[in-house]
Amino acid sequence: MKRIGKLRIIPIAAVDNEEDGLHVAEALQKAGLDIIEFTLRCPAAEPCIKRVLKAFPNMLVGAGTLLNVDHLQRAIDAGAKFGVAPGLNEVVMSKAFEMHLPFIPGVMTCSEISRAIAVGCKQLKFFPAEALGGVRLLQAISVPFEHTGVRFIPTGGITVENAAAYLDLPLVSAVAGTWIVPRDVVQLKNWNEITRLAMAALSL
Ligand code: 3PG
């Protein structure tokens, strides 16, 4: 979690095979961004996690879209160093703690933030950030939680244009999204473009 707070950007990759996953990870590393989240909504996520960790042991590789305990177990078996979910599931959160996997649940309301804090989660995915109301909503919703130590990772609709405004908010530890690893760019195997997008993100 500390490393995520230092890097401040989590590129989310939805890729179709492990070769592409490896190229994407390499392209991110070239830019100096040694973190990646593979979403389990793509069947290649687990082989990608394993392969990237083997090739780049120092890369912080996480698993996203962990909707249930089975997904959580699969992420752990693949070697993921952190887990992310779009929503809040107490069973999954407790299991993640039990298995010592740093876990970032998704929230979109004050009630969900309270429930996440109640079980000890302090890094929360604010999702889907832009559709919910963007920086303005996050700023407003953060106020009652300022003293709790909670931190947000806005995700959903984040771009190079709007990321800086989120990163300026005191309770935002990082931003996440697919804009650094666009699916069409991966399909074209344009790895240099991914390095360029990662460098542009880091320059924020
Ligand atoms: C996710 O996988 O967490 C979201 O779909 C990311 O949203 P984005 O594609 O708008 O960045």
mmCIF file of C-alpha atoms and ligand atoms in Angstrom:
data_model
loop_
_atom_site.group_PDB
_atom_site.id
_atom_site.type_symbol
_atom_site.label_atom_id
_atom_site.label_comp_id
_atom_site.label_asym_id
_atom_site.label_seq_id
_atom_site.Cartn_x
_atom_site.Cartn_y
_atom_site.Cartn_z
ATOM 1 C CA MET A 1 0.000 0.000 0.000
ATOM 2 C CA LYS A 2 2.931 2.318 0.755
ATOM 3 C CA ARG A 3 4.406 1.607 -2.646
ATOM 4 C CA ILE A 4 1.072 2.354 -4.341
ATOM 5 C CA GLY A 5 0.996 5.649 -2.449
ATOM 6 C CA LYS A 6 4.459 6.483 -3.766
ATOM 7 C CA LEU A 7 3.816 5.470 -7.385
ATOM 8 C CA ARG A 8 0.387 7.172 -7.365
ATOM 9 C CA ILE A 9 -0.751 5.521 -10.608
ATOM 10 C CA ILE A 10 -2.088 2.001 -11.159
ATOM 11 C CA PRO A 11 -2.323 0.991 -14.817
ATOM 12 C CA ILE A 12 -5.101 -1.568 -15.302
ATOM 13 C CA ALA A 13 -4.512 -4.102 -18.067
ATOM 14 C CA ALA A 14 -7.207 -6.146 -19.774
ATOM 15 C CA VAL A 15 -5.225 -8.386 -22.101
ATOM 16 C CA ASP A 16 -6.073 -11.531 -24.044
ATOM 17 C CA ASN A 17 -2.905 -13.570 -23.596
ATOM 18 C CA GLU A 18 0.223 -13.761 -21.460
ATOM 19 C CA GLU A 19 2.565 -12.683 -24.271
ATOM 20 C CA ASP A 20 0.707 -9.372 -24.495
ATOM 21 C CA GLY A 21 0.735 -9.104 -20.696
ATOM 22 C CA LEU A 22 4.489 -9.473 -20.668
ATOM 23 C CA HIS A 23 4.981 -6.856 -23.394
ATOM 24 C CA VAL A 24 2.700 -4.439 -21.564
ATOM 25 C CA ALA A 25 4.612 -4.908 -18.307
ATOM 26 C CA GLU A 26 7.909 -4.360 -20.115
ATOM 27 C CA ALA A 27 6.568 -1.194 -21.774
ATOM 28 C CA LEU A 28 5.472 0.167 -18.389
ATOM 29 C CA GLN A 29 8.850 -0.655 -16.851
ATOM 30 C CA LYS A 30 10.604 1.209 -19.657
ATOM 31 C CA ALA A 31 8.676 4.302 -18.602
ATOM 32 C CA GLY A 32 9.627 3.742 -14.961
ATOM 33 C CA LEU A 33 6.173 2.614 -13.866
ATOM 34 C CA ASP A 34 6.740 -0.726 -12.155
ATOM 35 C CA ILE A 35 3.176 -1.526 -11.174
ATOM 36 C CA ILE A 36 0.316 -3.228 -12.999
ATOM 37 C CA GLU A 37 -3.133 -4.589 -12.198
ATOM 38 C CA PHE A 38 -4.425 -7.449 -14.333
ATOM 39 C CA THR A 39 -8.188 -7.679 -14.223
ATOM 40 C CA LEU A 40 -9.666 -11.135 -13.713
ATOM 41 C CA ARG A 41 -12.446 -10.289 -16.125
ATOM 42 C CA CYS A 42 -9.922 -11.460 -18.750
ATOM 43 C CA PRO A 43 -9.140 -15.198 -18.581
ATOM 44 C CA ALA A 44 -5.462 -14.447 -19.264
ATOM 45 C CA ALA A 45 -5.093 -12.509 -15.997
ATOM 46 C CA GLU A 46 -3.689 -15.338 -13.875
ATOM 47 C CA PRO A 47 -1.072 -16.552 -16.393
ATOM 48 C CA CYS A 48 -0.144 -12.882 -16.956
ATOM 49 C CA ILE A 49 0.412 -12.310 -13.229
ATOM 50 C CA LYS A 50 2.604 -15.401 -12.962
ATOM 51 C CA ARG A 51 4.598 -14.669 -16.104
ATOM 52 C CA VAL A 52 5.195 -10.988 -15.310
ATOM 53 C CA LEU A 53 6.274 -11.759 -11.747
ATOM 54 C CA LYS A 54 8.731 -14.308 -13.070
ATOM 55 C CA ALA A 55 10.149 -11.912 -15.664
ATOM 56 C CA PHE A 56 10.090 -8.818 -13.430
ATOM 57 C CA PRO A 57 10.218 -9.944 -9.775
ATOM 58 C CA ASN A 58 10.376 -6.364 -8.521
ATOM 59 C CA MET A 59 7.234 -5.271 -10.294
ATOM 60 C CA LEU A 60 4.197 -4.699 -8.072
ATOM 61 C CA VAL A 61 1.635 -6.954 -9.741
ATOM 62 C CA GLY A 62 -1.959 -6.954 -8.556
ATOM 63 C CA ALA A 63 -5.215 -8.641 -9.477
ATOM 64 C CA GLY A 64 -8.429 -6.719 -10.140
ATOM 65 C CA THR A 65 -12.143 -7.486 -10.334
ATOM 66 C CA LEU A 66 -12.030 -9.918 -7.392
ATOM 67 C CA LEU A 67 -15.758 -10.422 -6.894
ATOM 68 C CA ASN A 68 -15.762 -13.451 -4.609
ATOM 69 C CA VAL A 69 -13.582 -15.733 -2.499
ATOM 70 C CA ASP A 70 -12.801 -17.979 -5.460
ATOM 71 C CA HIS A 71 -11.407 -14.986 -7.393
ATOM 72 C CA LEU A 72 -9.408 -13.982 -4.326
ATOM 73 C CA GLN A 73 -7.914 -17.455 -4.003
ATOM 74 C CA ARG A 74 -7.042 -17.497 -7.709
ATOM 75 C CA ALA A 75 -5.296 -14.126 -7.387
ATOM 76 C CA ILE A 76 -3.275 -15.363 -4.399
ATOM 77 C CA ASP A 77 -2.386 -18.620 -6.163
ATOM 78 C CA ALA A 78 -1.120 -16.621 -9.135
ATOM 79 C CA GLY A 79 1.102 -14.612 -6.782
ATOM 80 C CA ALA A 80 -0.704 -11.249 -6.863
ATOM 81 C CA LYS A 81 0.751 -8.745 -4.409
ATOM 82 C CA PHE A 82 -2.489 -6.795 -3.998
ATOM 83 C CA GLY A 83 -6.161 -7.297 -4.822
ATOM 84 C CA VAL A 84 -8.835 -4.887 -6.025
ATOM 85 C CA ALA A 85 -12.616 -5.151 -6.324
ATOM 86 C CA PRO A 86 -15.217 -2.858 -7.871
ATOM 87 C CA GLY A 87 -17.470 -3.233 -4.823
ATOM 88 C CA LEU A 88 -17.576 -3.995 -1.144
ATOM 89 C CA ASN A 89 -17.931 -7.583 0.060
ATOM 90 C CA GLU A 90 -17.271 -8.241 3.748
ATOM 91 C CA VAL A 91 -16.617 -11.958 3.181
ATOM 92 C CA VAL A 92 -13.967 -11.229 0.550
ATOM 93 C CA MET A 93 -12.389 -8.449 2.654
ATOM 94 C CA SER A 94 -12.125 -10.679 5.751
ATOM 95 C CA LYS A 95 -10.681 -13.519 3.712
ATOM 96 C CA ALA A 96 -8.110 -11.154 2.157
ATOM 97 C CA PHE A 97 -6.995 -10.090 5.648
ATOM 98 C CA GLU A 98 -6.807 -13.705 6.751
ATOM 99 C CA MET A 99 -4.606 -14.499 3.751
ATOM 100 C CA HIS A 100 -2.478 -11.359 4.187
ATOM 101 C CA LEU A 101 -3.320 -9.940 0.774
ATOM 102 C CA PRO A 102 -3.421 -6.125 0.743
ATOM 103 C CA PHE A 103 -6.948 -5.479 -0.528
ATOM 104 C CA ILE A 104 -8.629 -2.430 -2.050
ATOM 105 C CA PRO A 105 -12.443 -2.709 -2.075
ATOM 106 C CA GLY A 106 -14.635 -0.469 -4.229
ATOM 107 C CA VAL A 107 -16.896 2.185 -2.694
ATOM 108 C CA MET A 108 -19.281 4.825 -3.978
ATOM 109 C CA THR A 109 -21.256 6.001 -0.919
ATOM 110 C CA CYS A 110 -20.618 7.200 2.653
ATOM 111 C CA SER A 111 -22.214 3.989 3.940
ATOM 112 C CA GLU A 112 -19.839 1.831 1.929
ATOM 113 C CA ILE A 113 -16.831 3.875 3.088
ATOM 114 C CA SER A 114 -17.984 3.360 6.710
ATOM 115 C CA ARG A 115 -18.355 -0.385 6.182
ATOM 116 C CA ALA A 116 -14.885 -0.643 4.626
ATOM 117 C CA ILE A 117 -13.333 1.252 7.544
ATOM 118 C CA ALA A 118 -15.237 -0.970 10.000
ATOM 119 C CA VAL A 119 -13.397 -4.049 8.737
ATOM 120 C CA GLY A 120 -10.044 -2.242 8.589
ATOM 121 C CA CYS A 121 -9.694 -1.341 4.893
ATOM 122 C CA LYS A 122 -8.074 2.062 4.516
ATOM 123 C CA GLN A 123 -7.297 2.205 0.773
ATOM 124 C CA LEU A 124 -10.550 2.328 -1.170
ATOM 125 C CA LYS A 125 -11.261 2.279 -4.872
ATOM 126 C CA PHE A 126 -13.671 5.150 -5.584
ATOM 127 C CA PHE A 127 -15.564 3.692 -8.529
ATOM 128 C CA PRO A 128 -16.799 4.680 -11.092
ATOM 129 C CA ALA A 129 -15.246 8.049 -10.269
ATOM 130 C CA GLU A 130 -16.142 10.201 -13.278
ATOM 131 C CA ALA A 131 -19.675 8.856 -13.722
ATOM 132 C CA LEU A 132 -20.410 9.405 -10.021
ATOM 133 C CA GLY A 133 -19.568 13.107 -10.123
ATOM 134 C CA GLY A 134 -15.806 13.215 -10.352
ATOM 135 C CA VAL A 135 -13.501 15.355 -8.264
ATOM 136 C CA ARG A 136 -16.387 17.430 -6.876
ATOM 137 C CA LEU A 137 -18.223 14.435 -5.419
ATOM 138 C CA LEU A 138 -15.069 12.820 -4.069
ATOM 139 C CA GLN A 139 -14.025 16.068 -2.410
ATOM 140 C CA ALA A 140 -17.442 16.395 -0.736
ATOM 141 C CA ILE A 141 -17.701 12.756 0.332
ATOM 142 C CA SER A 142 -14.140 12.808 1.780
ATOM 143 C CA VAL A 143 -14.851 15.494 4.377
ATOM 144 C CA PRO A 144 -16.481 13.313 7.078
ATOM 145 C CA PHE A 145 -13.667 10.762 6.720
ATOM 146 C CA GLU A 146 -10.664 13.120 6.891
ATOM 147 C CA HIS A 147 -9.739 12.026 10.416
ATOM 148 C CA THR A 148 -10.038 8.283 9.764
ATOM 149 C CA GLY A 149 -6.837 7.752 7.758
ATOM 150 C CA VAL A 150 -8.828 6.464 4.791
ATOM 151 C CA ARG A 151 -7.388 7.064 1.298
ATOM 152 C CA PHE A 152 -9.075 6.877 -2.084
ATOM 153 C CA ILE A 153 -7.994 5.506 -5.449
ATOM 154 C CA PRO A 154 -10.383 7.046 -7.983
ATOM 155 C CA THR A 155 -11.014 4.683 -10.904
ATOM 156 C CA GLY A 156 -13.417 4.748 -13.839
ATOM 157 C CA GLY A 157 -13.115 7.414 -16.503
ATOM 158 C CA ILE A 158 -9.683 8.624 -15.389
ATOM 159 C CA THR A 159 -7.599 10.097 -18.217
ATOM 160 C CA VAL A 160 -4.341 12.003 -18.604
ATOM 161 C CA GLU A 161 -6.481 15.162 -18.702
ATOM 162 C CA ASN A 162 -8.358 14.685 -15.426
ATOM 163 C CA ALA A 163 -5.917 12.587 -13.335
ATOM 164 C CA ALA A 164 -4.009 15.562 -11.890
ATOM 165 C CA ALA A 165 -7.161 17.110 -10.416
ATOM 166 C CA TYR A 166 -7.825 13.878 -8.481
ATOM 167 C CA LEU A 167 -4.183 13.530 -7.410
ATOM 168 C CA ASP A 168 -4.365 17.053 -5.956
ATOM 169 C CA LEU A 169 -7.049 15.981 -3.448
ATOM 170 C CA PRO A 170 -5.453 15.349 -0.030
ATOM 171 C CA LEU A 171 -7.262 12.042 0.527
ATOM 172 C CA VAL A 172 -6.321 10.596 -2.872
ATOM 173 C CA SER A 173 -3.362 8.212 -2.660
ATOM 174 C CA ALA A 174 -3.357 7.165 -6.319
ATOM 175 C CA VAL A 175 -5.469 6.985 -9.462
ATOM 176 C CA ALA A 176 -6.134 3.843 -11.484
ATOM 177 C CA GLY A 177 -7.460 3.060 -14.921
ATOM 178 C CA THR A 178 -7.134 1.496 -18.306
ATOM 179 C CA TRP A 179 -6.142 4.668 -20.159
ATOM 180 C CA ILE A 180 -2.413 3.787 -20.040
ATOM 181 C CA VAL A 181 -3.046 0.315 -21.511
ATOM 182 C CA PRO A 182 -5.833 0.852 -24.073
ATOM 183 C CA ARG A 183 -7.187 -2.351 -25.549
ATOM 184 C CA ASP A 184 -6.834 -1.176 -29.151
ATOM 185 C CA VAL A 185 -3.182 -0.229 -28.577
ATOM 186 C CA VAL A 186 -2.532 -3.703 -27.107
ATOM 187 C CA GLN A 187 -4.274 -5.347 -30.053
ATOM 188 C CA LEU A 188 -2.024 -3.372 -32.421
ATOM 189 C CA LYS A 189 0.950 -4.485 -30.271
ATOM 190 C CA ASN A 190 2.122 -0.883 -30.146
ATOM 191 C CA TRP A 191 4.263 -1.273 -27.014
ATOM 192 C CA ASN A 192 6.078 2.049 -27.587
ATOM 193 C CA GLU A 193 2.746 3.834 -27.333
ATOM 194 C CA ILE A 194 2.149 2.219 -23.919
ATOM 195 C CA THR A 195 5.558 3.455 -22.755
ATOM 196 C CA ARG A 196 4.639 6.928 -24.031
ATOM 197 C CA LEU A 197 1.250 6.890 -22.240
ATOM 198 C CA ALA A 198 2.931 5.720 -19.007
ATOM 199 C CA MET A 199 5.535 8.477 -19.251
ATOM 200 C CA ALA A 200 2.800 11.056 -19.828
ATOM 201 C CA ALA A 201 0.978 9.736 -16.746
ATOM 202 C CA LEU A 202 4.131 9.847 -14.634
ATOM 203 C CA SER A 203 4.860 13.409 -15.743
ATOM 204 C CA LEU A 204 1.644 14.447 -13.947
HETATM 205 C C1 3PG B 1 -11.727 -1.207 -13.810
HETATM 206 O O1 3PG B 1 -11.440 -2.238 -14.418
HETATM 207 O O2 3PG B 1 -11.439 -0.990 -12.633
HETATM 208 C C2 3PG B 1 -12.428 -0.117 -14.555
HETATM 209 O O3 3PG B 1 -13.141 -0.660 -15.625
HETATM 210 C C3 3PG B 1 -11.462 0.892 -15.047
HETATM 211 O O4 3PG B 1 -12.162 1.951 -15.582
HETATM 212 P P1 3PG B 1 -11.611 2.723 -16.883
HETATM 213 O O5 3PG B 1 -11.599 1.708 -18.000
HETATM 214 O O6 3PG B 1 -12.594 3.835 -17.121
HETATM 215 O O7 3PG B 1 -10.243 3.224 -16.582
#
